[in-house]
Amino acid sequence: MSTIITDKDLDTAVLPERIRRFPFPFSADSYRYSANVEPAHKTVPTEVGSWGSFLIDIDEHYLSELQEREEILNKDPSRTAVLPHMRSAVWDAITTLLPIMAEEYPHAMSYHREGNACRWTNTLQNLELEFTIGDDDSLPMGPLRFLGSQIQDDLVFLDPREDTLWLDAGLVTFAADWSFGFDVGMKFMEVHTPVPRVQTEPVINRAHQFLLRLQPGEEFRRTNWTMTIGQRLDTSTETYPQWGPDRGTIADDPDLPSKLHLRVEVQHMLCLPHSGAVLFLIRSYLLPLTDIAQVPPWRERLGHVLAELPEDMADYKGITRYRNAASNWLLNV
Amino acid sequence: MTATAVQAKVHPAVKGGLELEVTGVSPQTDAITSITFVDPSGAALPSYVPGSHLVVQCGTGANAYSLTGSGTAPSEYTISVLQVEDGAGGSRAMHRLSVGDRVHAARPRSAFAPTSNATHFLLVAAGIGITPVLSHARSAAEWGTAADLIYVHRPGAGAHVAEARELLGPALTECGDRASFQKVLAEKLTTQPLGTHLYVCGPLAFMDAVLDQAREQGWSTARLHSEAFGAAELDAGEPFTVTLARSGTRLDVPAGVSLLETLESAGKSIPNMCRKGICGECAIPVLRGTPQHRDLYLNDQEKAENTTMMCCVSRSQDEELELDL
C-alpha cells in the first residue's frame, strides 16, 4: 500500500503517462447504460491529465501491441475477415485513416496520394511503402491486415443495407469477452443480443438508429468499460480457457490490486466517406487498480461504481465474483 | 461577367461546409447545364458515396443536386442542373454561375447509396434522373460490378449521353418514347441475374410506374431503390419563438437553426454531447407549448407528455414555447 498518495494536492507531473492519458470513463458514482456519444477529436480533461484530442492514439505500447496483434493473427486467422463486398470499405478506411495519422503525427508519418498510387511512411516502424488503392496485392499482407499493423485499435466494419447494419468485416485481436469470428455476418442488433436489459432499455436500438443516420465523413466516439485480470488485451472468447479461470481466484489473491485492471474502450464511429460503411475503431486501455489508486478521486469513484453496479450488469461484464473485493480495496473498507 | 464574391450570408443548410469555386460551365442540352467546382485553395475534396447529392447555396436558397462522378478521391465536383422555369429560382441562379464564381456548399450527403453486396445493377433513368445513376455506373465500373442502364430521354435532349455510351457500351439501352421503354423494361425486369438491385431516378410518376412493375414481377422491396428529385429536401423546420421563464428573455429560432444553437448564441450554457438527439444530455424542461419531437431519446410516453424536449434536434409545433430556463 506504499504507493497511495494521501496528499490532497495531487502532483500530476510525477504521474506516468499511462495514468495522465488514461480515459477514465466515469462521471458519477454509479454506472448505467446510456448513449454516451460525442463528436470525436474533443479533448476531455481528467483530474490528472486529458485524453481524446486525437482520433488515432499512439502511445508507449505501440510497437509491443502491434507485435502482439501480429502473433495472434498468425496463430488464429479467424480474428479477421472481410466479406467480399466489403473490399471497397476497407480501402476507404485506409485512404481515410492514413492521412489522419499523417496529420496527427507529422513528425513520424507521411501520406501521399497521386491518383491511386500511394506512398506511406511510418518512421516508428522504419516503414516506407508504395501501394495502389484498390489493388489488394499491392500490400504484402492485404489491405485490412496492413491497416491493423499501423494502429492499435481493433477495427469493425458495419455495412448499411436493408435499413440495418451488418457486421461484415473486421480485425479484432483485443476483444473483451466476445468473438469476432462468431459475430461476423450478423446484424448489429443480433450482435448485441447478449447485453442485459437490451429488451427493456432502448439504448442499443437508439445507437443503431444513430449509426444508420450517420452521414459520410462524420466522426463520433463513446467509451465502454469492463475489468481484466492481468495486463491482457486478448480476452476473446477463443482464449477463454487461458484467462477465464482467473475470475474465480482473483478475489482472494493478495496481488488483486496490481493484477486487476480497469479496462476502458474508446470506440470511434466513423461513417466512411466513399463506401458509407460505419467503421468502429475500438482502442483498449488497461490500468491496474494500484495505478487507479494514485488518483484519489478515481479510486473512490470506481470503488462506488463497482459496489453499486446491478447484478445483471456485473454478470455480463464477468466481474461478479471479485467486484466486492476490488471495491473494498479501493474504498479501504 | 466578372466573378462574383461568395455570398456573404451563409445559408444554415451549408454552414460549416465547403467553399467551392466554379471552374467549368458546359451546356449539356438546351435546358441542362453541367457545373464543375473545385476547392479554391487546391485542397482535395471529400470523397463521396455514389449517388450522393451536393447542397449548394445559390441566391437566397440552397438546393440539392446529384454529383455525377464516382466519388473516389474527387479533384472536382460536377453537378448538372435542369432549369426549372416555374421553380423557386434556384436553378435559374445556378445557370447564371460562371467560371471563377464562388459558392457555399455542404459536404456531400448520401441518400441513394449502392447496395454493397449487389452483384449486378439495373439502373433506370429518365431525363435529368441520369445524374445520380451515372455516378452509380461509374462506381460500378471502378469496382468491377456489372451494370445495365436504361436511359429515357427525348432525342437530342439527353444529358451525359456520350459519357453513358462510352461507360456502358452495349449495357446501355436508350429509349426515346414510352412504348419502347415499356418493352425494354419488361424484358430487363425478367432477365436480371440473381443479386441484382434496381435503382431508378426520374419524375415521381415514372419512378412509381417502374417500381410497381418490378414488384409485379416479384422483385422484393429490399432490391428496389429510388430517388425523387428534391428527395434531398432539407428539413430545416419552421421558425418559432421561445420564452425563458426565469428571465423573461424571448428568443427567435429561425428555420435551419437548432434551439440548442439559439440558446448557446444567447449565452446559455446547455450540457450536450451528441447534438443528434440520441444521448439525452441536452434535455430541457418545457412549461408551455407543444414541442415537435425529432429525437430518438425520449420514449413515446415521454414525448406525449411534452414536458421535456431535446433542444439539439427538436423544434416546436406551436409558434411559441415556454421553457424552464
XYZ file of C-alpha atoms in Angstrom:
658
model
C 0.000 0.000 0.000
C 3.034 2.251 -0.169
C 2.006 3.771 -3.480
C -1.097 5.502 -2.220
C -0.922 9.258 -2.268
C -2.679 10.782 0.689
C -1.716 14.348 -0.083
C -4.779 16.296 -1.194
C -2.771 18.326 -3.730
C -2.129 15.862 -6.471
C 1.233 16.357 -8.124
C 0.224 15.273 -11.607
C 3.647 15.910 -13.113
C 5.109 12.879 -11.354
C 2.404 10.535 -12.571
C 3.339 8.334 -15.526
C 1.846 8.938 -18.959
C -0.369 5.845 -18.779
C -2.264 7.477 -15.926
C -2.210 11.042 -17.185
C -3.573 9.969 -20.577
C -5.993 7.331 -19.284
C -9.602 7.842 -20.461
C -11.235 7.438 -17.052
C -14.855 6.830 -18.072
C -16.989 7.544 -15.005
C -18.690 10.858 -14.389
C -20.769 9.681 -11.429
C -20.622 7.151 -8.587
C -22.954 4.774 -10.392
C -22.988 3.450 -13.935
C -25.887 2.618 -16.256
C -26.095 2.148 -19.980
C -26.509 5.358 -21.913
C -25.935 6.515 -25.454
C -22.823 8.356 -24.321
C -21.863 9.529 -27.773
C -19.985 12.726 -28.538
C -18.105 14.182 -31.503
C -14.561 12.847 -31.953
C -11.392 14.938 -31.511
C -12.678 16.662 -28.376
C -10.142 16.873 -25.573
C -11.502 15.626 -22.254
C -9.683 16.923 -19.180
C -9.387 14.483 -16.285
C -8.264 15.063 -12.683
C -4.681 14.348 -13.710
C -4.395 14.979 -17.433
C -6.509 14.597 -20.542
C -7.400 12.333 -23.461
C -9.310 12.363 -26.702
C -7.805 15.098 -28.856
C -6.588 12.622 -31.496
C -8.616 10.136 -33.473
C -5.778 7.613 -33.590
C -3.963 7.387 -30.277
C -0.375 6.159 -30.391
C 1.228 5.536 -27.016
C 4.210 3.832 -25.397
C 2.718 0.394 -26.129
C 2.531 0.995 -29.903
C 5.187 -1.440 -31.070
C 4.553 -4.107 -28.455
C 0.780 -4.165 -29.018
C 1.206 -4.411 -32.781
C 3.678 -7.246 -32.268
C 1.162 -8.991 -30.031
C -1.550 -8.495 -32.667
C 0.719 -9.970 -35.330
C 1.278 -13.086 -33.215
C -2.433 -13.524 -32.517
C -3.315 -13.215 -36.197
C -0.661 -15.722 -37.173
C -1.992 -18.177 -34.623
C -5.697 -17.599 -35.250
C -6.754 -16.288 -38.692
C -10.420 -16.205 -37.600
C -9.700 -12.895 -35.833
C -10.013 -11.121 -39.149
C -12.454 -11.443 -42.037
C -13.627 -9.384 -44.982
C -16.780 -10.481 -46.773
C -16.172 -9.880 -50.487
C -18.485 -6.871 -50.795
C -16.549 -5.066 -48.045
C -13.336 -4.664 -50.009
C -14.136 -1.098 -51.016
C -14.950 -0.205 -47.397
C -11.556 -1.474 -46.261
C -9.779 0.629 -48.884
C -11.975 3.529 -47.868
C -10.716 3.080 -44.291
C -7.100 3.072 -45.445
C -7.479 6.238 -47.508
C -9.347 7.867 -44.633
C -7.176 6.865 -41.663
C -3.640 7.126 -43.047
C -3.994 10.840 -43.950
C -5.439 11.489 -40.483
C -2.436 9.754 -38.874
C -0.030 11.743 -41.041
C -1.777 14.901 -39.909
C -1.840 13.946 -36.231
C 1.769 12.649 -36.148
C 3.570 14.754 -38.794
C 7.000 14.019 -37.328
C 6.543 10.274 -37.583
C 4.230 9.658 -40.537
C 3.506 10.894 -44.028
C 0.946 10.038 -46.701
C 0.990 10.983 -50.363
C -1.598 10.070 -52.911
C -1.449 10.644 -56.643
C -4.457 9.107 -58.361
C -4.495 5.597 -56.960
C -0.757 5.479 -56.242
C 0.094 5.961 -52.569
C 3.246 6.342 -50.543
C 3.150 5.770 -46.797
C 5.958 6.435 -44.360
C 5.861 5.382 -40.718
C 9.178 6.092 -39.039
C 8.038 4.442 -35.789
C 8.243 1.171 -37.708
C 11.002 2.185 -40.139
C 8.414 1.593 -42.783
C 8.213 3.168 -46.201
C 5.982 1.592 -48.802
C 4.143 2.245 -52.014
C 0.824 0.693 -52.901
C -2.086 1.083 -55.291
C -5.536 1.789 -53.956
C -7.954 -0.965 -54.921
C -5.181 -3.472 -55.643
C -5.183 -5.900 -52.706
C -1.933 -7.493 -53.828
C -0.041 -4.218 -53.642
C 0.084 -4.564 -49.852
C 2.125 -7.530 -48.668
C -0.425 -8.828 -46.161
C -3.591 -7.471 -47.805
C -5.314 -4.173 -47.024
C -7.082 -4.919 -43.735
C -4.178 -6.706 -42.106
C -1.942 -3.837 -43.209
C -4.242 -1.281 -41.598
C -4.281 -3.400 -38.452
C -0.475 -3.278 -38.418
C -0.491 0.535 -38.282
C -2.979 1.303 -35.491
C -3.521 -0.137 -32.027
C -7.302 -0.043 -32.429
C -9.361 -3.065 -33.343
C -11.455 -2.496 -36.478
C -15.079 -3.485 -37.082
C -16.925 -2.572 -40.287
C -20.718 -2.265 -40.368
C -22.397 -2.205 -43.746
C -25.698 -0.310 -44.043
C -28.215 -2.352 -46.031
C -31.939 -3.058 -45.742
C -32.316 -0.410 -43.012
C -29.938 -2.246 -40.739
C -26.202 -2.611 -40.163
C -24.289 -5.800 -40.899
C -21.004 -6.699 -39.241
C -19.348 -7.820 -42.456
C -15.646 -7.169 -41.967
C -13.160 -6.577 -39.216
C -9.879 -7.231 -37.493
C -10.293 -7.847 -33.781
C -7.447 -9.207 -31.703
C -8.158 -7.443 -28.406
C -11.809 -8.395 -27.856
C -13.220 -8.028 -24.358
C -15.044 -11.330 -23.887
C -16.577 -11.671 -27.363
C -15.717 -13.411 -30.599
C -15.383 -11.558 -33.864
C -15.353 -14.834 -35.801
C -18.709 -15.748 -34.277
C -20.315 -12.369 -34.916
C -19.149 -11.732 -38.474
C -22.102 -11.599 -40.884
C -24.592 -10.794 -38.107
C -26.799 -7.750 -37.846
C -25.951 -5.056 -35.300
C -28.971 -5.912 -33.136
C -28.107 -9.627 -33.198
C -24.558 -8.891 -32.089
C -25.941 -7.135 -29.016
C -28.459 -9.815 -28.045
C -26.396 -10.937 -25.016
C -26.360 -7.447 -23.485
C -28.637 -7.462 -20.429
C -31.618 -5.069 -20.438
C -31.370 -4.819 -24.208
C -35.065 -5.672 -24.442
C -36.203 -3.189 -21.836
C -33.798 -0.281 -22.275
C -33.869 1.339 -25.694
C -30.162 2.257 -25.636
C -28.971 -0.266 -28.202
C -31.802 0.435 -30.597
C -31.135 4.138 -30.240
C -27.470 3.573 -31.032
C -28.496 1.522 -34.062
C -30.715 4.317 -35.356
C -27.978 6.840 -34.704
C -25.415 4.807 -36.654
C -27.820 4.296 -39.545
C -28.266 8.053 -39.825
C -24.579 8.931 -39.745
C -23.537 10.860 -42.828
C -20.258 10.182 -44.653
C -17.368 11.989 -43.044
C -18.965 12.239 -39.604
C -16.877 11.047 -36.647
C -18.188 10.278 -33.179
C -16.968 8.361 -30.155
C -18.020 6.783 -26.890
C -16.379 4.918 -24.035
C -17.175 1.480 -22.663
C -15.569 -0.402 -19.787
C -15.073 -3.721 -18.098
C -12.333 -5.343 -15.986
C -9.488 -7.620 -16.965
C -7.188 -9.724 -14.824
C -3.578 -9.264 -15.803
C -2.117 -6.946 -18.426
C -4.011 -8.915 -21.061
C -5.514 -7.351 -24.171
C -6.670 -10.586 -25.780
C -9.624 -11.686 -23.679
C -11.548 -13.046 -26.628
C -13.948 -15.947 -26.308
C -11.417 -18.045 -28.218
C -8.822 -17.778 -25.452
C -11.286 -18.103 -22.547
C -9.532 -21.186 -21.125
C -6.418 -19.076 -20.614
C -7.969 -16.118 -18.830
C -11.410 -17.252 -17.631
C -10.292 -19.265 -14.572
C -8.575 -16.182 -13.060
C -12.026 -14.758 -12.420
C -12.610 -17.411 -9.794
C -9.379 -16.866 -7.873
C -8.623 -13.150 -8.049
C -10.889 -12.160 -5.133
C -8.646 -13.988 -2.657
C -5.400 -13.120 -4.399
C -3.236 -10.753 -2.296
C -1.987 -9.279 -5.577
C -5.500 -8.260 -6.644
C -4.690 -4.507 -6.704
C -1.840 -4.945 -9.146
C -3.398 -7.751 -11.180
C -6.899 -6.385 -11.609
C -7.241 -3.758 -14.358
C -9.946 -1.321 -15.270
C -10.354 -1.840 -18.986
C -11.634 1.124 -20.951
C -12.515 1.076 -24.609
C -12.556 4.304 -26.554
C -14.769 3.479 -29.512
C -14.703 5.764 -32.516
C -17.555 5.548 -35.006
C -16.819 6.929 -38.444
C -19.021 6.910 -41.481
C -16.529 6.290 -44.257
C -16.756 8.917 -46.995
C -16.839 6.778 -50.141
C -18.387 3.450 -49.111
C -20.746 4.840 -46.489
C -19.810 1.902 -44.233
C -19.649 2.590 -40.499
C -16.210 1.892 -39.052
C -15.851 1.141 -35.350
C -12.365 1.704 -34.025
C -12.034 0.064 -30.626
C -8.990 1.132 -28.648
C -8.483 -0.689 -25.349
C -6.668 0.746 -22.334
C -5.756 -1.214 -19.218
C -4.885 0.377 -15.882
C -4.304 -1.671 -12.711
C -6.118 -0.723 -9.521
C -2.774 0.284 -7.995
C -2.497 2.970 -10.667
C -6.146 3.976 -10.313
C -5.441 4.427 -6.616
C -2.797 7.022 -7.382
C -5.645 9.346 -8.311
C -7.826 9.539 -5.180
C -10.999 10.765 -6.953
C -10.748 7.856 -9.408
C -10.106 5.433 -6.592
C -13.201 6.465 -4.746
C -15.412 6.728 -7.814
C -14.500 3.306 -9.218
C -14.963 1.832 -5.739
C -18.516 3.155 -5.579
C -19.348 2.183 -9.168
C -18.256 -1.419 -8.562
C -20.167 -1.642 -5.299
C -23.349 -0.222 -6.766
C -23.450 -1.938 -10.178
C -26.636 -4.046 -10.572
C -26.104 -7.797 -10.533
C -27.149 -8.483 -14.145
C -24.732 -5.885 -15.465
C -21.922 -7.192 -13.268
C -22.653 -10.710 -14.528
C -22.478 -9.613 -18.136
C -19.163 -7.923 -17.511
C -17.906 -11.080 -15.824
C -16.911 -9.282 -12.625
C -19.461 -10.696 -10.176
C -17.067 -12.861 -8.207
C -14.465 -10.230 -7.457
C -16.100 -6.842 -7.711
C -16.730 -6.596 -3.962
C -13.124 -7.442 -3.182
C -11.996 -4.783 -5.654
C -14.459 -2.244 -4.339
C -13.448 -2.929 -0.737
C -9.795 -2.426 -1.530
C -10.458 0.801 -3.418
C -12.655 2.191 -0.646
C -10.311 0.951 2.102
C -13.126 -0.983 3.708
C -19.472 38.706 -66.451
C -16.995 39.273 -63.663
C -16.507 36.715 -60.977
C -18.735 37.356 -58.002
C -17.649 37.020 -54.415
C -19.025 34.184 -52.335
C -22.362 35.044 -50.745
C -21.780 36.932 -47.515
C -24.755 35.432 -45.699
C -24.271 31.709 -45.312
C -27.432 29.615 -45.557
C -27.847 27.394 -42.462
C -28.006 24.295 -44.667
C -24.423 24.805 -45.818
C -22.928 26.292 -42.643
C -19.615 24.728 -41.694
C -19.337 23.114 -45.116
C -17.192 23.787 -48.144
C -16.391 26.875 -50.152
C -16.149 25.963 -53.824
C -15.041 27.750 -56.976
C -16.627 27.235 -60.382
C -14.047 26.009 -62.904
C -16.322 24.852 -65.681
C -19.786 25.534 -67.069
C -20.861 23.499 -70.063
C -24.334 23.237 -71.546
C -25.474 19.618 -71.878
C -28.777 20.394 -73.593
C -30.966 23.467 -74.067
C -32.200 23.208 -70.506
C -29.413 21.317 -68.678
C -26.012 22.750 -67.762
C -23.115 20.984 -66.073
C -21.185 22.949 -63.471
C -17.799 21.892 -62.123
C -16.395 23.050 -58.783
C -13.012 22.757 -57.084
C -11.633 23.809 -53.723
C -10.184 27.296 -54.364
C -7.155 26.511 -52.174
C -6.345 23.467 -54.277
C -7.089 21.087 -51.413
C -8.564 17.659 -52.083
C -12.341 17.453 -51.871
C -14.020 14.862 -49.646
C -14.806 11.550 -51.330
C -18.491 10.768 -51.565
C -20.774 7.756 -51.734
C -22.030 7.116 -55.298
C -25.481 8.670 -55.745
C -24.742 11.466 -53.241
C -26.025 14.987 -53.575
C -24.411 18.332 -53.001
C -26.386 21.102 -51.329
C -25.338 24.380 -52.925
C -26.306 27.833 -51.783
C -27.497 29.881 -54.670
C -29.215 33.193 -54.259
C -31.224 33.149 -51.048
C -31.900 29.415 -51.028
C -29.990 26.166 -51.067
C -30.711 23.334 -53.484
C -29.555 19.719 -53.658
C -28.030 18.368 -56.882
C -26.685 14.892 -57.609
C -22.956 14.539 -58.081
C -22.169 12.756 -61.338
C -18.695 11.361 -60.557
C -17.882 8.014 -58.943
C -16.943 9.710 -55.673
C -13.458 8.212 -55.492
C -10.964 10.838 -54.279
C -12.500 13.547 -56.464
C -10.389 16.511 -57.536
C -13.587 18.264 -58.631
C -17.330 18.037 -58.118
C -19.662 18.094 -61.105
C -23.426 18.580 -60.982
C -25.924 19.014 -63.801
C -28.758 21.444 -63.332
C -32.059 21.405 -65.182
C -33.501 24.887 -65.442
C -36.969 24.815 -63.921
C -38.980 27.706 -65.298
C -41.686 27.660 -62.668
C -39.377 26.794 -59.737
C -38.305 28.978 -56.851
C -35.435 30.458 -58.843
C -32.639 28.259 -57.548
C -31.973 26.551 -60.859
C -32.073 29.837 -62.767
C -29.492 31.261 -60.362
C -27.342 28.149 -60.832
C -27.486 28.640 -64.583
C -26.137 32.173 -64.138
C -22.937 30.907 -62.465
C -19.735 31.379 -64.428
C -16.099 30.356 -64.111
C -14.449 31.967 -61.093
C -17.652 32.347 -59.084
C -17.621 31.007 -55.559
C -20.407 29.257 -53.687
C -21.018 27.755 -50.286
C -21.897 24.070 -50.255
C -22.421 21.407 -47.603
C -20.322 18.252 -47.592
C -21.857 15.661 -49.950
C -24.707 13.716 -48.366
C -25.637 10.148 -49.168
C -29.303 9.225 -49.661
C -29.211 6.879 -52.661
C -26.250 4.618 -51.954
C -25.483 1.490 -53.961
C -26.038 -1.748 -52.052
C -22.583 -3.091 -51.305
C -23.383 -6.757 -51.862
C -25.329 -6.321 -55.094
C -23.797 -8.458 -57.818
C -25.433 -6.529 -60.638
C -27.159 -3.165 -61.003
C -30.155 -2.375 -63.150
C -30.100 1.408 -63.444
C -33.137 3.208 -64.808
C -33.173 6.948 -65.507
C -35.491 9.445 -67.154
C -34.306 12.909 -68.140
C -32.215 14.671 -65.504
C -32.580 11.499 -63.390
C -29.468 10.348 -65.218
C -27.220 12.267 -62.806
C -27.145 10.016 -59.680
C -27.397 6.896 -61.810
C -24.352 7.964 -63.829
C -22.474 8.195 -60.519
C -23.542 4.615 -59.762
C -22.466 3.421 -63.204
C -19.018 4.992 -62.834
C -18.518 3.462 -59.397
C -19.687 0.039 -60.571
C -17.166 0.212 -63.414
C -14.380 1.116 -60.996
C -15.151 -1.799 -58.682
C -15.871 -4.237 -61.479
C -19.579 -4.743 -60.775
C -21.774 -5.270 -63.826
C -24.441 -2.651 -64.520
C -27.203 -2.195 -67.091
C -28.664 1.244 -67.751
C -31.975 2.086 -69.342
C -31.983 5.796 -70.130
C -35.156 7.501 -71.295
C -34.612 10.855 -72.982
C -36.051 12.807 -75.846
C -33.756 12.608 -78.872
C -31.231 15.411 -78.689
C -32.297 16.370 -75.159
C -30.364 13.813 -73.129
C -27.663 14.979 -70.754
C -24.463 12.930 -70.419
C -25.442 10.678 -73.320
C -21.936 10.473 -74.752
C -20.435 9.588 -71.361
C -23.077 6.949 -70.737
C -22.417 5.358 -74.139
C -18.687 5.270 -73.544
C -19.000 3.982 -69.986
C -21.594 1.265 -70.574
C -21.246 0.280 -74.217
C -23.839 -2.388 -75.040
C -25.086 -2.334 -71.429
C -26.815 0.963 -72.209
C -30.291 0.969 -73.719
C -31.614 4.360 -74.818
C -35.327 4.908 -75.232
C -36.916 7.917 -76.852
C -40.563 7.178 -76.159
C -42.834 5.482 -73.683
C -43.673 2.468 -75.791
C -40.102 1.425 -76.463
C -39.244 1.995 -72.798
C -42.094 -0.274 -71.676
C -40.838 -3.020 -73.937
C -37.241 -2.750 -72.725
C -38.223 -2.505 -69.066
C -40.488 -5.543 -69.243
C -37.682 -7.526 -70.808
C -34.982 -6.327 -68.370
C -37.130 -6.900 -65.280
C -37.476 -10.573 -66.107
C -33.931 -11.343 -67.217
C -31.711 -9.995 -64.455
C -29.222 -12.277 -62.741
C -29.635 -13.211 -59.081
C -28.402 -10.471 -56.762
C -29.474 -7.563 -58.982
C -30.578 -4.331 -57.337
C -32.658 -1.795 -59.246
C -32.028 1.939 -58.929
C -34.420 4.373 -60.541
C -34.381 8.150 -60.730
C -36.729 10.421 -62.639
C -40.113 12.112 -62.280
C -42.257 10.715 -59.462
C -44.867 9.115 -61.742
C -42.119 7.493 -63.807
C -40.470 6.007 -60.730
C -43.767 4.761 -59.315
C -44.540 3.033 -62.595
C -41.126 1.344 -62.715
C -41.306 0.217 -59.088
C -44.884 -1.057 -59.441
C -43.928 -3.052 -62.481
C -40.877 -4.507 -60.731
C -42.990 -5.583 -57.745
C -45.479 -7.191 -60.075
C -42.607 -9.190 -61.487
C -41.775 -10.391 -57.994
C -38.913 -8.075 -57.077
C -38.632 -7.712 -53.298
C -38.724 -4.201 -51.852
C -35.222 -4.653 -50.446
C -33.885 -4.749 -54.007
C -35.706 -1.624 -55.200
C -34.266 1.845 -54.711
C -35.478 5.192 -55.918
C -34.666 8.841 -55.517
C -37.100 11.586 -56.363
C -35.803 14.972 -57.375
C -35.975 17.059 -54.297
C -35.915 13.953 -52.109
C -32.922 15.552 -50.526
C -35.006 18.471 -49.413
C -33.748 19.883 -46.181
C -35.764 19.562 -43.078
C -34.910 22.974 -41.767
C -38.152 23.158 -39.780
C -40.377 26.154 -39.175
C -39.229 29.199 -37.217
C -40.588 29.562 -33.670
C -40.072 31.609 -30.556
C -39.068 30.515 -27.056
C -39.550 32.352 -23.796
C -37.116 31.594 -20.981
C -39.423 31.697 -17.997
C -36.844 32.598 -15.331
C -35.549 35.703 -17.063
C -38.410 36.510 -19.374
C -35.988 36.508 -22.328
C -37.549 35.832 -25.721
C -35.514 34.212 -28.478
C -36.376 33.587 -32.109
C -35.346 30.196 -33.507
C -35.085 30.572 -37.290
C -35.633 27.723 -39.753
C -32.460 25.685 -40.150
C -31.059 26.744 -36.763
C -31.490 24.465 -33.778
C -32.888 25.540 -30.429
C -29.597 24.446 -28.851
C -27.622 26.736 -31.161
C -30.039 29.565 -30.458
C -29.668 29.131 -26.701
C -25.884 28.944 -26.996
C -25.793 32.116 -29.111
C -27.763 33.834 -26.376
C -25.085 32.881 -23.859
C -26.923 29.957 -22.246
C -24.732 27.001 -21.423
C -26.687 23.798 -22.066
C -24.968 20.462 -21.337
C -24.820 18.451 -24.556
C -22.912 15.612 -26.136
C -24.062 14.145 -29.437
C -26.162 17.036 -30.836
C -28.061 14.364 -32.751
C -30.956 13.607 -30.446
C -29.719 10.332 -29.007
C -27.593 10.890 -25.909
C -30.198 12.715 -23.819
C -27.756 15.276 -22.381
C -29.444 18.412 -23.682
C -32.895 17.717 -22.225
C -34.669 20.926 -21.256
C -37.927 21.334 -19.324
C -40.903 22.700 -21.236
C -43.550 24.691 -19.330
C -45.951 25.605 -22.110
C -46.453 24.769 -25.775
C -46.066 21.577 -27.805
C -42.599 20.540 -28.928
C -42.143 18.856 -32.282
C -40.065 15.898 -31.030
C -37.453 14.777 -33.545
C -35.135 12.922 -31.141
C -34.551 9.229 -30.546
C -34.034 9.609 -26.808
C -37.467 10.141 -25.278
C -39.936 7.274 -25.382
C -43.422 7.700 -26.831
C -44.974 8.381 -23.455
C -42.379 10.987 -22.569
C -42.896 12.617 -25.923
C -46.649 12.702 -25.393
C -46.207 14.396 -22.005
C -44.455 17.336 -23.695
C -42.675 18.377 -20.511
C -39.162 17.685 -21.799
C -37.507 18.219 -25.152
C -34.103 17.574 -26.689
C -33.088 21.021 -27.798
C -30.408 19.857 -30.254
C -32.869 18.476 -32.819
C -36.432 19.116 -31.673
C -38.474 22.133 -32.618
C -41.951 23.436 -31.894
C -45.361 22.627 -33.264
C -46.673 25.877 -31.838
C -45.383 29.317 -32.700
C -44.138 29.672 -29.164
C -42.699 27.541 -26.368
C -42.053 28.479 -22.766
C -39.009 26.833 -21.235
C -37.995 26.451 -17.594
C -34.654 28.159 -18.126
